[in-house]
């Protein structure tokens, strides 16, 4: 346990030396505050200009689910980049052959950041969401976002073999998140094309206001995670 | 200490490490000698529990490697064939981090840096280190938690003669303290000098296993080469164990006409060539 803590602390030291990753850690706060303060104002401007009652308002919840998905993805992106750089420098080998071990390493690089990003997402949603939702719904949103984030980092570290490739893969992989927006923009029949994305069910859950839809999201996330861990020798 | 029985392993479908069996006892320096790609590092990874999907029996400190618990590593120090340091951190920061992962109290980092001639550069970032400095730093990392078993993968590669000597002395010092040492190398001089026993490894198989002395002696037609003056300079060679039957040599000795005489024995390299049909490097 001590080794896991130390290894996590080492990750924070790592961030201190990497501006880009440090910025990625605070980015969700900016995005959240821009959504929270910017969108309603923008709505005011455009509705007045086009003389319409509402334009963005029906989509307010999309911003909320988007915030819930993007926040953990930022932290998991940071974790994935740290993992890739540690792999480039062969540090993962040294850590696997220490009392930390492979399990401890993954807990310190995916588990703890995942948990922390859950807490942060919950907090950001509370502070910045445009539409008030129940505590339960908010927690489900944050939980889904985190599962998605962990899958995201597993994907990045499995597919790419170094940090540079990791950046490229990140751009592709973040498309997975777009599933959350589908229920708002695609007709119901077409939407189901995206059934395999956990993010789609998360969006659907919020769109239908049906918390039970969190079940397929979690199950799918489990399947994705299992396959990635099996496939990748990270 | 280490028991390997019928070990088989492969990264792919094709067999690679085949049917290896050997034992290493406490306090021994055991060498893996072979050309690159032979499977030395792979073998070391199996022994350090990093490749658990092998067949056969591999026990280190009485623990089957694929079933090791975390404290397995409290008593194993691994020096990889490449640097395993955070390039952006200083040497000291790296060593502090790695030593803090162990429950055991660390040896003096200061002392080790001093001993390996890195004290001056301890606060430099590892990215500014030369290859030889990195090799020494990684060696220190393996020693930090004072493990009973040291696994050193080509520790002396990239070192200048002075530091090579320094590191070999440190290795012998650890042996004197009763540590067991696995040493991977393709440098036959280091192997001859350090190892109690060596295993010749080619293509994932052990081709020979004995002490360097025995290996050399087993093939060892030691020879004597001598020179004398007779219509210009002449040279002749005779087998050491037939020296008394060489009439010319007897006569040259009798007449004090020898210009030079020396005996030579095959090196481990020659033996390696003999047994495996391959050069070492
Ligand atoms: N992770 C890996 N996956 C697949 N093949 C590997 C891996 N590591 C090493 N190999 C292959 O195994 C063989 C032996 O490698 P290695 O044990 O590093 O040799 P040595 O240390 O004796 O030079 C090489 O052909 C190498 O390409
Ligand atoms: Mg090797």
mmCIF file of N, CA and C in Angstrom, chain B residues 7 19 24 28 44 56 62 76 92 101 105-106 122 126 133 155 161 165 168 171 196 204 229 239 258 266 271 273:
data_model
loop_
_atom_site.group_PDB
_atom_site.id
_atom_site.type_symbol
_atom_site.label_atom_id
_atom_site.label_comp_id
_atom_site.label_asym_id
_atom_site.label_seq_id
_atom_site.Cartn_x
_atom_site.Cartn_y
_atom_site.Cartn_z
ATOM 1 N N UNK B 7 12.393 -25.895 -18.126
ATOM 2 C CA UNK B 7 11.769 -24.613 -18.477
ATOM 3 C C UNK B 7 11.597 -24.495 -19.988
ATOM 4 N N UNK B 19 13.573 -26.524 -22.728
ATOM 5 C CA UNK B 19 14.054 -27.554 -21.837
ATOM 6 C C UNK B 19 15.312 -27.171 -21.061
ATOM 7 N N UNK B 24 21.304 -22.804 -9.131
ATOM 8 C CA UNK B 24 22.325 -21.853 -8.715
ATOM 9 C C UNK B 24 22.299 -21.842 -7.195
ATOM 10 N N UNK B 28 26.856 -17.782 -5.190
ATOM 11 C CA UNK B 28 27.518 -18.103 -6.458
ATOM 12 C C UNK B 28 27.320 -16.957 -7.453
ATOM 13 N N UNK B 44 16.382 -14.047 -17.855
ATOM 14 C CA UNK B 44 16.441 -13.230 -16.640
ATOM 15 C C UNK B 44 15.059 -12.703 -16.265
ATOM 16 N N UNK B 56 7.064 -25.466 -16.944
ATOM 17 C CA UNK B 56 8.163 -26.034 -16.176
ATOM 18 C C UNK B 56 8.224 -25.402 -14.803
ATOM 19 N N UNK B 62 12.884 -20.413 -3.143
ATOM 20 C CA UNK B 62 11.805 -21.334 -2.788
ATOM 21 C C UNK B 62 10.421 -20.927 -3.262
ATOM 22 N N UNK B 76 15.285 -9.203 -4.307
ATOM 23 C CA UNK B 76 15.850 -9.320 -5.654
ATOM 24 C C UNK B 76 16.185 -7.925 -6.167
ATOM 25 N N UNK B 92 19.857 11.481 -7.915
ATOM 26 C CA UNK B 92 19.504 11.336 -6.506
ATOM 27 C C UNK B 92 17.999 11.166 -6.333
ATOM 28 N N UNK B 101 10.337 2.446 -2.431
ATOM 29 C CA UNK B 101 9.318 1.432 -2.740
ATOM 30 C C UNK B 101 9.495 0.177 -1.883
ATOM 31 N N UNK B 105 15.200 -1.100 4.818
ATOM 32 C CA UNK B 105 15.909 0.158 4.874
ATOM 33 C C UNK B 105 16.959 0.184 3.757
ATOM 34 N N UNK B 106 17.059 1.306 3.112
ATOM 35 C CA UNK B 106 17.970 1.413 1.982
ATOM 36 C C UNK B 106 19.419 1.561 2.439
ATOM 37 N N UNK B 122 25.427 13.769 -8.921
ATOM 38 C CA UNK B 122 24.200 13.242 -8.326
ATOM 39 C C UNK B 122 22.999 14.152 -8.545
ATOM 40 N N UNK B 126 19.161 12.860 -15.250
ATOM 41 C CA UNK B 126 19.660 11.638 -15.878
ATOM 42 C C UNK B 126 19.786 11.807 -17.398
ATOM 43 N N UNK B 133 27.612 6.402 -17.434
ATOM 44 C CA UNK B 133 27.107 6.906 -16.160
ATOM 45 C C UNK B 133 25.752 6.295 -15.848
ATOM 46 N N UNK B 155 25.747 -5.577 -17.157
ATOM 47 C CA UNK B 155 25.982 -4.372 -16.350
ATOM 48 C C UNK B 155 27.190 -3.568 -16.815
ATOM 49 N N UNK B 161 37.392 1.203 -19.235
ATOM 50 C CA UNK B 161 38.133 0.196 -18.458
ATOM 51 C C UNK B 161 38.182 0.481 -16.959
ATOM 52 N N UNK B 165 36.409 -1.996 -14.220
ATOM 53 C CA UNK B 165 37.143 -2.580 -13.097
ATOM 54 C C UNK B 165 36.403 -2.304 -11.780
ATOM 55 N N UNK B 168 33.275 -4.398 -11.509
ATOM 56 C CA UNK B 168 33.584 -5.811 -11.263
ATOM 57 C C UNK B 168 34.017 -6.021 -9.814
ATOM 58 N N UNK B 171 30.966 -6.066 -7.741
ATOM 59 C CA UNK B 171 30.250 -7.339 -7.888
ATOM 60 C C UNK B 171 30.912 -8.404 -7.017
ATOM 61 N N UNK B 196 31.551 -18.111 -11.219
ATOM 62 C CA UNK B 196 31.893 -19.435 -10.717
ATOM 63 C C UNK B 196 31.510 -20.480 -11.742
ATOM 64 N N UNK B 204 18.121 -20.006 -27.397
ATOM 65 C CA UNK B 204 17.179 -20.441 -26.360
ATOM 66 C C UNK B 204 17.531 -21.751 -25.691
ATOM 67 N N UNK B 229 66.887 -18.112 -33.009
ATOM 68 C CA UNK B 229 67.587 -17.566 -34.183
ATOM 69 C C UNK B 229 68.236 -18.686 -34.965
ATOM 70 N N UNK B 239 52.510 -28.861 -28.051
ATOM 71 C CA UNK B 239 51.521 -29.021 -26.985
ATOM 72 C C UNK B 239 52.229 -29.083 -25.642
ATOM 73 N N UNK B 258 67.103 -19.923 -26.811
ATOM 74 C CA UNK B 258 65.717 -19.450 -26.944
ATOM 75 C C UNK B 258 65.647 -17.927 -26.886
ATOM 76 N N UNK B 266 43.410 -21.790 -24.555
ATOM 77 C CA UNK B 266 42.272 -21.241 -25.293
ATOM 78 C C UNK B 266 41.470 -20.329 -24.368
ATOM 79 N N UNK B 271 36.429 -21.586 -26.798
ATOM 80 C CA UNK B 271 35.603 -22.711 -26.373
ATOM 81 C C UNK B 271 34.174 -22.516 -26.844
ATOM 82 N N UNK B 273 33.146 -20.883 -29.405
ATOM 83 C CA UNK B 273 33.124 -21.158 -30.841
ATOM 84 C C UNK B 273 33.095 -22.651 -31.089
#
